[in-house]
Amino acid sequence: MADRGPDASVSPSRFKRRSVMLGGGALAVLALAGGAALSFRRLALDPQDVEALEVFHQHNWEDAQGRGFDARALKGQPMVLNFWATWCPPCVEEMPELGALQREFDAAGLRVVGLGVDTAARIAAFETRMTLGYPLLVAGGAGAELGRRFGNASGALPFTVVVDRQGRIRDRILGRFSLPRLEARVREAVA
């Protein structure tokens, strides 16, 4: 009988099991690598987000009374940027929850900022009816453009962006937010 070499003792069924085990291991390695890549991408600074944050920080914002707001002072702080308007019912509905969120996470450095895609007169009238505990800035058309830079291509309101200390976007929420979801993202942002 001729020598069949070292693999001659491997039965066909045993060879299939080894192939399946090796294939399964390769799939596990690929899944692990894919998960790591997604995590890295999620936590990486997106150049478009960096640009949008830079526009926010460099803009000369004012409140409805014409007082300046130094957005540069918010660099390195976790933020919730909420794009809203006085004529938008879901925007107005969620604002007390944003005020409560500001109070709850104030000691952790969170800053909630309302960017009113509206006029100063309408925002000033709105503020006489509701005290929120966070600044409401007059953003007008600049607010709509900034919202687009943050990924709100439709320009719909409300639109909320959660930013962590490193300037990474933790969430973008178009429409009325779910408070548990927003709180979870804020906890990540202040960590």
mmCIF file of C-alpha atoms in Angstrom:
data_model
loop_
_atom_site.group_PDB
_atom_site.id
_atom_site.type_symbol
_atom_site.label_atom_id
_atom_site.label_comp_id
_atom_site.label_asym_id
_atom_site.label_seq_id
_atom_site.Cartn_x
_atom_site.Cartn_y
_atom_site.Cartn_z
ATOM 1 C CA MET A 1 0.000 0.000 0.000
ATOM 2 C CA ALA A 2 1.389 3.414 -0.930
ATOM 3 C CA ASP A 3 2.097 6.053 1.689
ATOM 4 C CA ARG A 4 -0.684 8.627 1.596
ATOM 5 C CA GLY A 5 1.128 11.265 3.662
ATOM 6 C CA PRO A 6 0.209 12.916 6.962
ATOM 7 C CA ASP A 7 -3.371 13.770 5.986
ATOM 8 C CA ALA A 8 -4.239 10.218 5.070
ATOM 9 C CA SER A 9 -5.527 9.525 8.598
ATOM 10 C CA VAL A 10 -8.110 12.345 8.441
ATOM 11 C CA SER A 11 -11.494 10.966 7.543
ATOM 12 C CA PRO A 12 -13.749 13.052 5.271
ATOM 13 C CA SER A 13 -16.216 13.695 8.126
ATOM 14 C CA ARG A 14 -13.413 14.841 10.438
ATOM 15 C CA PHE A 15 -12.131 17.150 7.700
ATOM 16 C CA LYS A 16 -15.607 18.749 7.398
ATOM 17 C CA ARG A 17 -15.747 19.374 11.167
ATOM 18 C CA ARG A 18 -12.338 21.101 11.069
ATOM 19 C CA SER A 19 -13.463 23.232 8.134
ATOM 20 C CA VAL A 20 -16.658 24.226 9.923
ATOM 21 C CA MET A 21 -14.730 25.065 13.102
ATOM 22 C CA LEU A 22 -12.214 27.133 11.175
ATOM 23 C CA GLY A 23 -14.998 28.849 9.241
ATOM 24 C CA GLY A 24 -16.872 29.612 12.463
ATOM 25 C CA GLY A 25 -13.709 31.021 14.018
ATOM 26 C CA ALA A 26 -13.142 33.204 10.995
ATOM 27 C CA LEU A 27 -16.704 34.499 11.245
ATOM 28 C CA ALA A 28 -16.198 35.290 14.933
ATOM 29 C CA VAL A 29 -13.020 37.224 14.145
ATOM 30 C CA LEU A 30 -14.803 39.140 11.382
ATOM 31 C CA ALA A 31 -17.736 39.941 13.679
ATOM 32 C CA LEU A 32 -15.364 41.144 16.389
ATOM 33 C CA ALA A 33 -13.449 43.305 13.927
ATOM 34 C CA GLY A 34 -16.688 44.727 12.542
ATOM 35 C CA GLY A 35 -17.941 45.569 16.022
ATOM 36 C CA ALA A 36 -14.668 47.252 16.896
ATOM 37 C CA ALA A 37 -14.792 49.276 13.677
ATOM 38 C CA LEU A 38 -18.356 50.399 14.388
ATOM 39 C CA SER A 39 -17.457 51.378 17.947
ATOM 40 C CA PHE A 40 -14.428 53.306 16.746
ATOM 41 C CA ARG A 41 -16.494 55.037 14.079
ATOM 42 C CA ARG A 42 -19.220 55.895 16.595
ATOM 43 C CA LEU A 43 -16.662 57.464 18.926
ATOM 44 C CA ALA A 44 -14.504 59.056 16.235
ATOM 45 C CA LEU A 45 -14.845 62.741 15.511
ATOM 46 C CA ASP A 46 -16.649 63.168 12.211
ATOM 47 C CA PRO A 47 -15.190 66.136 10.273
ATOM 48 C CA GLN A 48 -18.712 67.326 9.377
ATOM 49 C CA ASP A 49 -19.710 67.302 13.071
ATOM 50 C CA VAL A 50 -16.505 69.126 14.042
ATOM 51 C CA GLU A 51 -17.330 71.793 11.453
ATOM 52 C CA ALA A 52 -20.918 72.138 12.697
ATOM 53 C CA LEU A 53 -19.736 72.490 16.301
ATOM 54 C CA GLU A 54 -17.166 75.072 15.237
ATOM 55 C CA VAL A 55 -19.916 77.099 13.527
ATOM 56 C CA PHE A 56 -21.987 76.909 16.733
ATOM 57 C CA HIS A 57 -19.053 77.947 18.938
ATOM 58 C CA GLN A 58 -17.943 80.815 16.680
ATOM 59 C CA HIS A 59 -21.351 82.353 15.934
ATOM 60 C CA ASN A 60 -22.341 85.557 17.745
ATOM 61 C CA TRP A 61 -25.569 84.300 19.319
ATOM 62 C CA GLU A 62 -28.004 86.558 21.160
ATOM 63 C CA ASP A 63 -31.031 85.935 23.314
ATOM 64 C CA ALA A 64 -34.417 87.573 22.663
ATOM 65 C CA GLN A 65 -33.402 90.661 24.663
ATOM 66 C CA GLY A 66 -30.313 91.190 22.504
ATOM 67 C CA ARG A 67 -27.817 90.005 25.134
ATOM 68 C CA GLY A 68 -24.823 88.160 23.719
ATOM 69 C CA PHE A 69 -24.216 84.499 24.451
ATOM 70 C CA ASP A 70 -20.632 83.201 24.483
ATOM 71 C CA ALA A 71 -20.894 79.774 22.877
ATOM 72 C CA ARG A 72 -17.092 79.466 22.931
ATOM 73 C CA ALA A 73 -17.348 79.006 26.700
ATOM 74 C CA LEU A 74 -19.193 75.724 26.074
ATOM 75 C CA LYS A 75 -16.254 74.031 24.326
ATOM 76 C CA GLY A 76 -15.382 70.832 26.153
ATOM 77 C CA GLN A 77 -18.739 70.674 27.921
ATOM 78 C CA PRO A 78 -21.484 68.149 27.242
ATOM 79 C CA MET A 79 -24.403 69.847 25.501
ATOM 80 C CA VAL A 80 -27.924 69.309 24.321
ATOM 81 C CA LEU A 81 -28.647 71.623 21.397
ATOM 82 C CA ASN A 82 -32.373 71.843 20.769
ATOM 83 C CA PHE A 83 -33.614 73.475 17.564
ATOM 84 C CA TRP A 84 -37.172 74.691 18.062
ATOM 85 C CA ALA A 85 -39.752 77.364 17.166
ATOM 86 C CA THR A 86 -42.612 79.014 19.038
ATOM 87 C CA TRP A 87 -45.112 77.870 16.370
ATOM 88 C CA CYS A 88 -44.061 74.182 16.701
ATOM 89 C CA PRO A 89 -46.314 72.311 19.223
ATOM 90 C CA PRO A 90 -43.961 69.314 19.753
ATOM 91 C CA CYS A 91 -41.084 71.758 20.323
ATOM 92 C CA VAL A 92 -42.964 73.609 23.049
ATOM 93 C CA GLU A 93 -44.220 70.332 24.557
ATOM 94 C CA GLU A 94 -40.714 68.948 25.133
ATOM 95 C CA MET A 95 -39.169 72.140 26.540
ATOM 96 C CA PRO A 96 -40.110 71.576 30.223
ATOM 97 C CA GLU A 97 -38.405 68.164 29.992
ATOM 98 C CA LEU A 98 -35.264 69.862 28.654
ATOM 99 C CA GLY A 99 -35.393 72.256 31.611
ATOM 100 C CA ALA A 100 -35.664 69.319 34.021
ATOM 101 C CA LEU A 101 -32.758 67.607 32.242
ATOM 102 C CA GLN A 102 -30.654 70.772 32.658
ATOM 103 C CA ARG A 103 -31.378 70.832 36.389
ATOM 104 C CA GLU A 104 -30.712 67.098 36.820
ATOM 105 C CA PHE A 105 -27.346 67.124 35.026
ATOM 106 C CA ASP A 106 -26.189 70.668 35.822
ATOM 107 C CA ALA A 107 -23.622 69.474 38.386
ATOM 108 C CA ALA A 108 -22.167 67.106 35.741
ATOM 109 C CA GLY A 109 -21.540 70.102 33.462
ATOM 110 C CA LEU A 110 -24.414 69.610 30.994
ATOM 111 C CA ARG A 111 -25.551 72.695 29.101
ATOM 112 C CA VAL A 112 -28.907 72.688 27.345
ATOM 113 C CA VAL A 113 -29.227 75.409 24.707
ATOM 114 C CA GLY A 114 -32.415 76.233 22.819
ATOM 115 C CA LEU A 115 -31.797 77.537 19.302
ATOM 116 C CA GLY A 116 -35.004 79.252 18.234
ATOM 117 C CA VAL A 117 -35.542 79.109 14.503
ATOM 118 C CA ASP A 118 -37.823 82.084 15.004
ATOM 119 C CA THR A 119 -37.831 85.861 15.562
ATOM 120 C CA ALA A 120 -36.614 87.673 18.671
ATOM 121 C CA ALA A 121 -40.090 89.142 19.254
ATOM 122 C CA ARG A 122 -41.788 85.733 19.244
ATOM 123 C CA ILE A 123 -39.137 84.182 21.495
ATOM 124 C CA ALA A 124 -39.371 87.132 23.933
ATOM 125 C CA ALA A 125 -43.181 86.749 24.114
ATOM 126 C CA PHE A 126 -42.773 83.000 24.630
ATOM 127 C CA GLU A 127 -40.328 83.514 27.511
ATOM 128 C CA THR A 128 -42.877 85.618 29.409
ATOM 129 C CA ARG A 129 -45.140 82.543 29.558
ATOM 130 C CA MET A 130 -42.550 79.876 30.389
ATOM 131 C CA THR A 131 -39.399 79.750 32.543
ATOM 132 C CA LEU A 132 -37.130 76.890 31.523
ATOM 133 C CA GLY A 133 -33.750 77.306 33.211
ATOM 134 C CA TYR A 134 -31.670 77.173 30.046
ATOM 135 C CA PRO A 135 -30.854 79.822 27.443
ATOM 136 C CA LEU A 136 -33.131 80.383 24.467
ATOM 137 C CA LEU A 137 -31.157 81.957 21.653
ATOM 138 C CA VAL A 138 -32.477 83.664 18.549
ATOM 139 C CA ALA A 139 -31.155 81.562 15.709
ATOM 140 C CA GLY A 140 -33.496 82.431 12.829
ATOM 141 C CA GLY A 141 -32.177 81.327 9.444
ATOM 142 C CA ALA A 142 -28.704 80.667 10.878
ATOM 143 C CA GLY A 143 -30.316 78.068 13.156
ATOM 144 C CA ALA A 144 -31.923 76.286 10.220
ATOM 145 C CA GLU A 145 -28.562 76.223 8.407
ATOM 146 C CA LEU A 146 -26.760 74.990 11.527
ATOM 147 C CA GLY A 147 -29.370 72.240 11.912
ATOM 148 C CA ARG A 148 -28.605 71.100 8.367
ATOM 149 C CA ARG A 149 -24.888 71.044 9.186
ATOM 150 C CA PHE A 150 -25.703 68.760 12.128
ATOM 151 C CA GLY A 151 -27.535 66.379 9.790
ATOM 152 C CA ASN A 152 -31.114 67.658 9.702
ATOM 153 C CA ALA A 153 -31.432 67.677 5.901
ATOM 154 C CA SER A 154 -35.225 68.143 6.039
ATOM 155 C CA GLY A 155 -35.104 71.197 8.315
ATOM 156 C CA ALA A 156 -37.967 69.744 10.381
ATOM 157 C CA LEU A 157 -38.457 70.724 14.026
ATOM 158 C CA PRO A 158 -37.838 69.905 16.763
ATOM 159 C CA PHE A 159 -34.321 68.648 16.249
ATOM 160 C CA THR A 160 -32.058 67.735 19.161
ATOM 161 C CA VAL A 161 -28.318 67.035 19.146
ATOM 162 C CA VAL A 162 -26.435 65.530 22.112
ATOM 163 C CA VAL A 163 -22.709 66.338 22.223
ATOM 164 C CA ASP A 164 -20.200 64.844 24.665
ATOM 165 C CA ARG A 165 -17.151 66.504 26.252
ATOM 166 C CA GLN A 166 -14.892 65.438 23.379
ATOM 167 C CA GLY A 167 -17.169 67.010 20.778
ATOM 168 C CA ARG A 168 -18.633 63.714 19.555
ATOM 169 C CA ILE A 169 -22.284 63.600 18.578
ATOM 170 C CA ARG A 170 -23.956 61.018 20.816
ATOM 171 C CA ASP A 171 -27.374 61.347 19.215
ATOM 172 C CA ARG A 172 -29.445 63.275 16.690
ATOM 173 C CA ILE A 173 -33.171 63.192 17.287
ATOM 174 C CA LEU A 174 -35.535 64.519 14.645
ATOM 175 C CA GLY A 175 -39.019 65.160 15.997
ATOM 176 C CA ARG A 176 -40.317 64.826 19.543
ATOM 177 C CA PHE A 177 -37.707 63.006 21.599
ATOM 178 C CA SER A 178 -38.292 60.078 23.932
ATOM 179 C CA LEU A 179 -37.122 61.202 27.373
ATOM 180 C CA PRO A 180 -35.588 57.811 28.342
ATOM 181 C CA ARG A 181 -33.562 57.769 25.102
ATOM 182 C CA LEU A 182 -32.418 61.361 25.594
ATOM 183 C CA GLU A 183 -31.477 60.742 29.240
ATOM 184 C CA ALA A 184 -29.430 57.681 28.230
ATOM 185 C CA ARG A 185 -27.483 59.720 25.660
ATOM 186 C CA VAL A 186 -26.957 62.547 28.135
ATOM 187 C CA ARG A 187 -25.553 60.070 30.679
ATOM 188 C CA GLU A 188 -23.055 58.930 28.016
ATOM 189 C CA ALA A 189 -22.205 62.542 27.167
ATOM 190 C CA VAL A 190 -21.481 63.606 30.752
ATOM 191 C CA ALA A 191 -19.484 60.464 31.624
#
